[in-house]
PDB file of C-alpha atoms in Angstrom:
ATOM      1  CA  UNK K   9      23.669 -50.048 -52.233  1.00 49.00           C
ATOM      2  CA  UNK K  10      21.530 -48.991 -49.165  1.00 49.00           C
ATOM      3  CA  UNK K  11      24.075 -50.308 -46.690  1.00 50.00           C
ATOM      4  CA  UNK K  12      26.918 -48.506 -48.579  1.00 44.00           C
ATOM      5  CA  UNK K  13      24.945 -45.199 -48.369  1.00 45.00           C
ATOM      6  CA  UNK K  14      24.201 -45.573 -44.679  1.00 46.00           C
ATOM      7  CA  UNK K  15      27.776 -46.411 -43.905  1.00 48.00           C
ATOM      8  CA  UNK K  16      29.303 -43.524 -45.892  1.00 51.00           C
ATOM      9  CA  UNK K  17      26.798 -40.761 -44.759  1.00 48.00           C
ATOM     10  CA  UNK K  18      28.488 -40.160 -41.288  1.00 48.00           C
ATOM     11  CA  UNK K  19      31.907 -40.112 -42.910  1.00 48.00           C
ATOM     12  CA  UNK K  20      30.796 -37.488 -45.516  1.00 47.00           C
ATOM     13  CA  UNK K  21      29.225 -35.249 -42.701  1.00 44.00           C
ATOM     14  CA  UNK K  22      32.407 -35.451 -40.596  1.00 49.00           C
ATOM     15  CA  UNK K  23      34.416 -34.462 -43.666  1.00 46.00           C
ATOM     16  CA  UNK K  24      32.294 -31.447 -44.348  1.00 44.00           C
ATOM     17  CA  UNK K  25      32.266 -30.232 -40.697  1.00 45.00           C
ATOM     18  CA  UNK K  26      35.997 -30.665 -40.369  1.00 49.00           C
ATOM     19  CA  UNK K  27      36.664 -28.727 -43.539  1.00 49.00           C
ATOM     20  CA  UNK K  28      34.129 -25.938 -43.435  1.00 47.00           C
ATOM     21  CA  UNK K  29      32.228 -25.555 -40.225  1.00 48.00           C
ATOM     22  CA  UNK K  30      32.544 -25.083 -36.461  1.00 44.00           C
ATOM     23  CA  UNK K  31      36.043 -23.661 -36.616  1.00 49.00           C
ATOM     24  CA  UNK K  32      37.153 -22.108 -33.245  1.00 48.00           C
ATOM     25  CA  UNK K  33      37.552 -18.265 -33.306  1.00 47.00           C
ATOM     26  CA  UNK K  34      38.371 -15.565 -30.704  1.00 54.00           C
ATOM     27  CA  UNK K  35      36.127 -12.662 -29.898  1.00 48.00           C
ATOM     28  CA  UNK K  36      37.911  -9.424 -29.108  1.00 56.00           C
ATOM     29  CA  UNK K  37      36.196  -7.343 -26.367  1.00 49.00           C
ATOM     30  CA  UNK K  38      36.814  -3.506 -26.746  1.00 53.00           C
ATOM     31  CA  UNK K  39      38.851  -2.050 -23.935  1.00 57.00           C
ATOM     32  CA  UNK K  40      36.082   0.451 -23.074  1.00 48.00           C
ATOM     33  CA  UNK K  41      33.719  -2.448 -22.326  1.00 42.00           C
ATOM     34  CA  UNK K  42      36.142  -4.333 -20.102  1.00 45.00           C
ATOM     35  CA  UNK K  43      35.457  -4.299 -16.275  1.00 43.00           C
ATOM     36  CA  UNK K  44      38.762  -3.322 -14.683  1.00 45.00           C
ATOM     37  CA  UNK K  45      37.569  -2.912 -11.061  1.00 43.00           C
ATOM     38  CA  UNK K  46      34.328  -3.940  -9.353  1.00 39.00           C
ATOM     39  CA  UNK K  47      31.849  -1.016  -8.950  1.00 35.00           C
ATOM     40  CA  UNK K  48      31.016  -0.278  -5.262  1.00 36.00           C
ATOM     41  CA  UNK K  49      27.348   0.666  -4.594  1.00 34.00           C
ATOM     42  CA  UNK K  50      26.316   1.848  -1.140  1.00 33.00           C
ATOM     43  CA  UNK K  51      22.892   2.100   0.309  1.00 32.00           C
ATOM     44  CA  UNK K  52      21.958   4.553   3.076  1.00 36.00           C
ATOM     45  CA  UNK K  53      21.530   2.808   6.383  1.00 35.00           C
ATOM     46  CA  UNK K  54      20.528   5.810   8.450  1.00 38.00           C
ATOM     47  CA  UNK K  55      16.745   6.262   8.734  1.00 37.00           C
ATOM     48  CA  UNK K  56      17.175  10.008   8.507  1.00 41.00           C
ATOM     49  CA  UNK K  57      18.677   9.504   5.001  1.00 38.00           C
ATOM     50  CA  UNK K  58      15.986   7.036   3.937  1.00 38.00           C
ATOM     51  CA  UNK K  59      13.280   9.405   4.955  1.00 42.00           C
ATOM     52  CA  UNK K  60      14.413  11.688   2.171  1.00 44.00           C
ATOM     53  CA  UNK K  61      13.209   9.178  -0.462  1.00 42.00           C
ATOM     54  CA  UNK K  62       9.627   9.606  -1.481  1.00 46.00           C
ATOM     55  CA  UNK K  63       8.004   6.105  -1.651  1.00 53.00           C
ATOM     56  CA  UNK K  64       4.512   6.048  -3.387  1.00 54.00           C
ATOM     57  CA  UNK K  65       1.848   3.658  -2.296  1.00 55.00           C
ATOM     58  CA  UNK K  66       0.695   1.038  -4.694  1.00 60.00           C
ATOM     59  CA  UNK K  67      -2.310   2.233  -6.770  1.00 62.00           C
ATOM     60  CA  UNK K  68      -5.057  -0.367  -6.553  1.00 68.00           C
ATOM     61  CA  UNK K  69      -7.920   1.602  -8.112  1.00 81.00           C
ATOM     62  CA  UNK K  70     -10.492   4.020  -6.654  1.00 87.00           C
ATOM     63  CA  UNK K  71     -12.742   1.414  -5.111  1.00 93.00           C
ATOM     64  CA  UNK K  72     -12.744   0.476  -1.424  1.00 95.00           C
ATOM     65  CA  UNK K  73      -9.625  -1.719  -1.801  1.00 95.00           C
ATOM     66  CA  UNK K  74      -7.729   1.145  -3.197  1.00 96.00           C
ATOM     67  CA  UNK K  75      -8.895   3.342  -0.430  1.00 97.00           C
ATOM     68  CA  UNK K  76      -7.973   0.961   2.470  1.00 97.00           C
ATOM     69  CA  UNK K  77      -4.533   0.161   0.912  1.00 97.00           C
ATOM     70  CA  UNK K  78      -3.755   3.756   0.381  1.00 97.00           C
ATOM     71  CA  UNK K  79      -4.656   4.671   3.928  1.00 98.00           C
ATOM     72  CA  UNK K  80      -2.734   1.669   5.319  1.00 98.00           C
ATOM     73  CA  UNK K  81       0.341   2.805   3.402  1.00 97.00           C
ATOM     74  CA  UNK K  82       0.152   6.296   4.950  1.00 97.00           C
ATOM     75  CA  UNK K  83      -0.437   4.860   8.357  1.00 97.00           C
ATOM     76  CA  UNK K  84       2.258   2.109   8.472  1.00 97.00           C
ATOM     77  CA  UNK K  85       3.473   1.495   4.854  1.00 96.00           C
ATOM     78  CA  UNK K  86       1.223  -1.528   5.022  1.00 97.00           C
ATOM     79  CA  UNK K  87       3.015  -3.244   7.985  1.00 98.00           C
ATOM     80  CA  UNK K  88       0.740  -5.415  10.019  1.00 98.00           C
ATOM     81  CA  UNK K  89       3.221  -5.941  12.860  1.00 98.00           C
ATOM     82  CA  UNK K  90       4.368  -2.437  13.603  1.00 97.00           C
ATOM     83  CA  UNK K  91       3.682  -0.354  16.789  1.00 97.00           C
ATOM     84  CA  UNK K  92       4.362   3.403  16.614  1.00 97.00           C
ATOM     85  CA  UNK K  93       5.728   5.710  19.260  1.00 95.00           C
ATOM     86  CA  UNK K  94       2.376   6.519  20.639  1.00 96.00           C
ATOM     87  CA  UNK K  95       1.411   2.837  20.940  1.00 96.00           C
ATOM     88  CA  UNK K  96      -0.866   2.635  17.844  1.00 98.00           C
ATOM     89  CA  UNK K  97      -0.972  -0.899  16.486  1.00 98.00           C
ATOM     90  CA  UNK K  98      -0.675  -2.638  13.118  1.00 98.00           C
ATOM     91  CA  UNK K  99      -1.290  -1.979   9.505  1.00 98.00           C
ATOM     92  CA  UNK K 100      -4.106   0.678  10.154  1.00 98.00           C
ATOM     93  CA  UNK K 101      -2.578   1.960  13.391  1.00 98.00           C
ATOM     94  CA  UNK K 102      -5.453   1.344  15.842  1.00 98.00           C
ATOM     95  CA  UNK K 103      -5.438   2.507  19.470  1.00 97.00           C
ATOM     96  CA  UNK K 104      -6.561   0.215  22.231  1.00 97.00           C
ATOM     97  CA  UNK K 105      -9.554   2.294  23.035  1.00 97.00           C
ATOM     98  CA  UNK K 106     -10.865   1.957  19.430  1.00 97.00           C
ATOM     99  CA  UNK K 107     -10.158  -1.841  19.403  1.00 98.00           C
ATOM    100  CA  UNK K 108     -12.310  -2.193  22.625  1.00 97.00           C
ATOM    101  CA  UNK K 109     -15.202  -0.362  20.884  1.00 96.00           C
ATOM    102  CA  UNK K 110     -15.437  -3.030  18.227  1.00 97.00           C
ATOM    103  CA  UNK K 111     -14.876  -5.976  20.627  1.00 97.00           C
ATOM    104  CA  UNK K 112     -11.060  -6.612  20.527  1.00 98.00           C
ATOM    105  CA  UNK K 113      -9.394  -6.572  23.957  1.00 97.00           C
ATOM    106  CA  UNK K 114      -5.984  -8.239  23.367  1.00 97.00           C
ATOM    107  CA  UNK K 115      -3.528  -5.979  21.649  1.00 97.00           C
ATOM    108  CA  UNK K 116      -0.969  -8.657  21.207  1.00 97.00           C
ATOM    109  CA  UNK K 117      -3.365 -10.978  19.545  1.00 97.00           C
ATOM    110  CA  UNK K 118      -4.553  -8.192  17.300  1.00 98.00           C
ATOM    111  CA  UNK K 119      -1.067  -7.256  16.277  1.00 98.00           C
ATOM    112  CA  UNK K 120      -0.196 -10.837  15.309  1.00 97.00           C
ATOM    113  CA  UNK K 121      -3.367 -11.484  13.389  1.00 98.00           C
ATOM    114  CA  UNK K 122      -3.624  -9.786   9.868  1.00 98.00           C
ATOM    115  CA  UNK K 123      -7.027 -11.291   9.226  1.00 98.00           C
ATOM    116  CA  UNK K 124      -8.314  -9.762  12.387  1.00 98.00           C
ATOM    117  CA  UNK K 125      -6.837  -6.371  11.561  1.00 98.00           C
ATOM    118  CA  UNK K 126      -8.639  -6.265   8.153  1.00 98.00           C
ATOM    119  CA  UNK K 127     -12.007  -7.239   9.854  1.00 98.00           C
ATOM    120  CA  UNK K 128     -11.449  -4.415  12.540  1.00 98.00           C
ATOM    121  CA  UNK K 129     -10.810  -1.894   9.803  1.00 98.00           C
ATOM    122  CA  UNK K 130     -13.968  -2.777   7.950  1.00 98.00           C
ATOM    123  CA  UNK K 131     -16.018  -2.802  11.076  1.00 98.00           C
ATOM    124  CA  UNK K 132     -14.678   0.469  12.320  1.00 98.00           C
ATOM    125  CA  UNK K 133     -15.220   2.174   9.000  1.00 98.00           C
ATOM    126  CA  UNK K 134     -18.881   1.000   9.072  1.00 98.00           C
ATOM    127  CA  UNK K 135     -19.112   2.429  12.591  1.00 98.00           C
ATOM    128  CA  UNK K 136     -17.694   5.791  11.556  1.00 98.00           C
ATOM    129  CA  UNK K 137     -19.934   5.903   8.479  1.00 98.00           C
ATOM    130  CA  UNK K 138     -22.944   5.563  10.845  1.00 98.00           C
ATOM    131  CA  UNK K 139     -21.864   8.221  13.210  1.00 98.00           C
ATOM    132  CA  UNK K 140     -21.127  10.644  10.356  1.00 98.00           C
ATOM    133  CA  UNK K 141     -24.000   9.674   8.002  1.00 98.00           C
ATOM    134  CA  UNK K 142     -25.857  13.023   8.361  1.00 98.00           C
ATOM    135  CA  UNK K 143     -22.679  14.967   7.915  1.00 98.00           C
ATOM    136  CA  UNK K 144     -21.845  12.909   4.841  1.00 98.00           C
ATOM    137  CA  UNK K 145     -25.234  13.907   3.323  1.00 98.00           C
ATOM    138  CA  UNK K 146     -24.929  17.563   4.296  1.00 98.00           C
ATOM    139  CA  UNK K 147     -21.208  18.342   3.537  1.00 98.00           C
ATOM    140  CA  UNK K 148     -20.132  16.145   0.578  1.00 98.00           C
ATOM    141  CA  UNK K 149     -19.370  18.657  -2.295  1.00 98.00           C
ATOM    142  CA  UNK K 150     -18.724  21.623   0.006  1.00 98.00           C
ATOM    143  CA  UNK K 151     -15.259  23.182  -0.016  1.00 98.00           C
ATOM    144  CA  UNK K 152     -13.440  23.736   3.282  1.00 97.00           C
ATOM    145  CA  UNK K 153      -9.833  25.044   3.507  1.00 96.00           C
ATOM    146  CA  UNK K 154      -9.451  24.773  -0.307  1.00 96.00           C
ATOM    147  CA  UNK K 155     -10.403  21.057  -0.183  1.00 97.00           C
ATOM    148  CA  UNK K 156     -13.757  19.624  -1.531  1.00 98.00           C
ATOM    149  CA  UNK K 157     -15.354  17.350   0.968  1.00 98.00           C
ATOM    150  CA  UNK K 158     -15.891  13.805  -0.121  1.00 98.00           C
ATOM    151  CA  UNK K 159     -17.282  10.637   1.521  1.00 98.00           C
ATOM    152  CA  UNK K 160     -13.944   8.820   1.349  1.00 98.00           C
ATOM    153  CA  UNK K 161     -12.168  11.872   2.729  1.00 98.00           C
ATOM    154  CA  UNK K 162     -14.554  12.136   5.689  1.00 98.00           C
ATOM    155  CA  UNK K 163     -14.005   8.405   6.592  1.00 98.00           C
ATOM    156  CA  UNK K 164     -10.209   8.766   6.200  1.00 98.00           C
ATOM    157  CA  UNK K 165     -10.305  11.760   8.505  1.00 98.00           C
ATOM    158  CA  UNK K 166     -12.423   9.865  10.960  1.00 98.00           C
ATOM    159  CA  UNK K 167      -9.809   7.108  10.938  1.00 98.00           C
ATOM    160  CA  UNK K 168      -7.212   9.746  11.720  1.00 98.00           C
ATOM    161  CA  UNK K 169      -8.839  11.820  14.357  1.00 97.00           C
ATOM    162  CA  UNK K 170     -12.054  10.101  15.411  1.00 97.00           C
ATOM    163  CA  UNK K 171     -15.638  10.688  14.093  1.00 98.00           C
ATOM    164  CA  UNK K 172     -16.396  13.204  16.760  1.00 97.00           C
ATOM    165  CA  UNK K 173     -13.514  15.558  15.781  1.00 98.00           C
ATOM    166  CA  UNK K 174     -14.551  15.232  12.161  1.00 98.00           C
ATOM    167  CA  UNK K 175     -18.117  16.413  13.118  1.00 98.00           C
ATOM    168  CA  UNK K 176     -16.455  19.411  14.852  1.00 97.00           C
ATOM    169  CA  UNK K 177     -14.363  20.116  11.746  1.00 98.00           C
ATOM    170  CA  UNK K 178     -17.318  19.897   9.344  1.00 98.00           C
ATOM    171  CA  UNK K 179     -19.829  21.818  11.413  1.00 98.00           C
ATOM    172  CA  UNK K 180     -17.319  24.654  11.957  1.00 98.00           C
ATOM    173  CA  UNK K 181     -16.686  24.765   8.174  1.00 97.00           C
ATOM    174  CA  UNK K 182     -12.961  23.905   8.760  1.00 97.00           C
ATOM    175  CA  UNK K 183     -12.279  26.189  11.532  1.00 97.00           C
ATOM    176  CA  UNK K 184     -11.856  23.451  14.055  1.00 96.00           C
ATOM    177  CA  UNK K 185      -8.706  21.922  12.589  1.00 95.00           C
ATOM    178  CA  UNK K 186      -7.423  18.893  14.508  1.00 93.00           C
ATOM    179  CA  UNK K 187      -4.130  17.214  14.090  1.00 94.00           C
ATOM    180  CA  UNK K 188      -2.628  13.971  15.323  1.00 94.00           C
ATOM    181  CA  UNK K 189       0.613  13.551  17.431  1.00 92.00           C
ATOM    182  CA  UNK K 190       2.758  13.671  14.225  1.00 94.00           C
ATOM    183  CA  UNK K 191       1.045  16.950  12.977  1.00 95.00           C
ATOM    184  CA  UNK K 192      -1.161  15.487  10.279  1.00 96.00           C
ATOM    185  CA  UNK K 193      -4.372  17.348   9.966  1.00 97.00           C
ATOM    186  CA  UNK K 194      -8.028  16.526   9.180  1.00 98.00           C
ATOM    187  CA  UNK K 195      -7.823  18.706   6.031  1.00 97.00           C
ATOM    188  CA  UNK K 196      -4.735  16.854   5.015  1.00 98.00           C
ATOM    189  CA  UNK K 197      -6.634  13.480   5.053  1.00 98.00           C
ATOM    190  CA  UNK K 198      -9.676  14.984   3.527  1.00 98.00           C
ATOM    191  CA  UNK K 199      -7.521  15.999   0.464  1.00 98.00           C
ATOM    192  CA  UNK K 200      -5.227  12.974   0.315  1.00 97.00           C
ATOM    193  CA  UNK K 201      -8.006  10.442   0.353  1.00 98.00           C
ATOM    194  CA  UNK K 202     -10.710  12.246  -1.570  1.00 97.00           C
ATOM    195  CA  UNK K 203     -12.492  10.721  -4.515  1.00 94.00           C
ATOM    196  CA  UNK K 204     -12.628   7.017  -3.635  1.00 97.00           C
ATOM    197  CA  UNK K 205     -15.799   5.049  -4.045  1.00 97.00           C
ATOM    198  CA  UNK K 206     -16.587   3.696  -0.517  1.00 97.00           C
ATOM    199  CA  UNK K 207     -20.320   3.072  -1.151  1.00 96.00           C
ATOM    200  CA  UNK K 208     -19.788  -0.673  -0.508  1.00 95.00           C
ATOM    201  CA  UNK K 209     -19.257   0.217   3.144  1.00 96.00           C
ATOM    202  CA  UNK K 210     -22.624  -0.157   4.872  1.00 97.00           C
ATOM    203  CA  UNK K 211     -23.245   2.279   7.785  1.00 98.00           C
ATOM    204  CA  UNK K 212     -23.771   0.249  11.012  1.00 97.00           C
ATOM    205  CA  UNK K 213     -24.617   1.289  14.476  1.00 97.00           C
ATOM    206  CA  UNK K 214     -22.264  -0.180  17.091  1.00 94.00           C
ATOM    207  CA  UNK K 215     -20.958  -2.983  14.857  1.00 96.00           C
ATOM    208  CA  UNK K 216     -18.705  -5.530  16.660  1.00 95.00           C
ATOM    209  CA  UNK K 217     -16.258  -8.350  15.673  1.00 91.00           C
TER     210      UNK K 217
END
């Protein structure tokens, strides 16, 4: 009996499938859903056109990492290997004179070394914080040119224009406005990079790589 059942089961299944299941059928696609011609999509190749698009930097929080990445995006869109029209180098757009202050003398080596660029940014920020330590204590919370002064705004402005120029700006209560070669001002950086927590950066006198 068991042998008869085992032998007959496949035949029964095949009979059921052939009579009731898995019959072929045709799917009708509505005319409005049919693709008649390929859709052409064009992207602007001209940099002038691309500049019209607003690209936002990635938000990585309000701690130091968020501060440095937002600043890097403004400087170079985060590109380690770019040199601008004024000869400033890398992700954070350092000039050769600033690199020499922290102990880097080979611009080509600096440009090809992302790890070194991160170290230089950290060291230079520590240096600027030392130079501006008294001004940070004195002016944080004061409003100048409609912008509240913050520690991160001061350090960002020092990256843009140098610590000495930021001293002039703060001690003149915003009257000594300084801009870079592209027209970006100290007050612009004060506003754009305000409110980050950069307390982890230790103020150091003459730090070097």
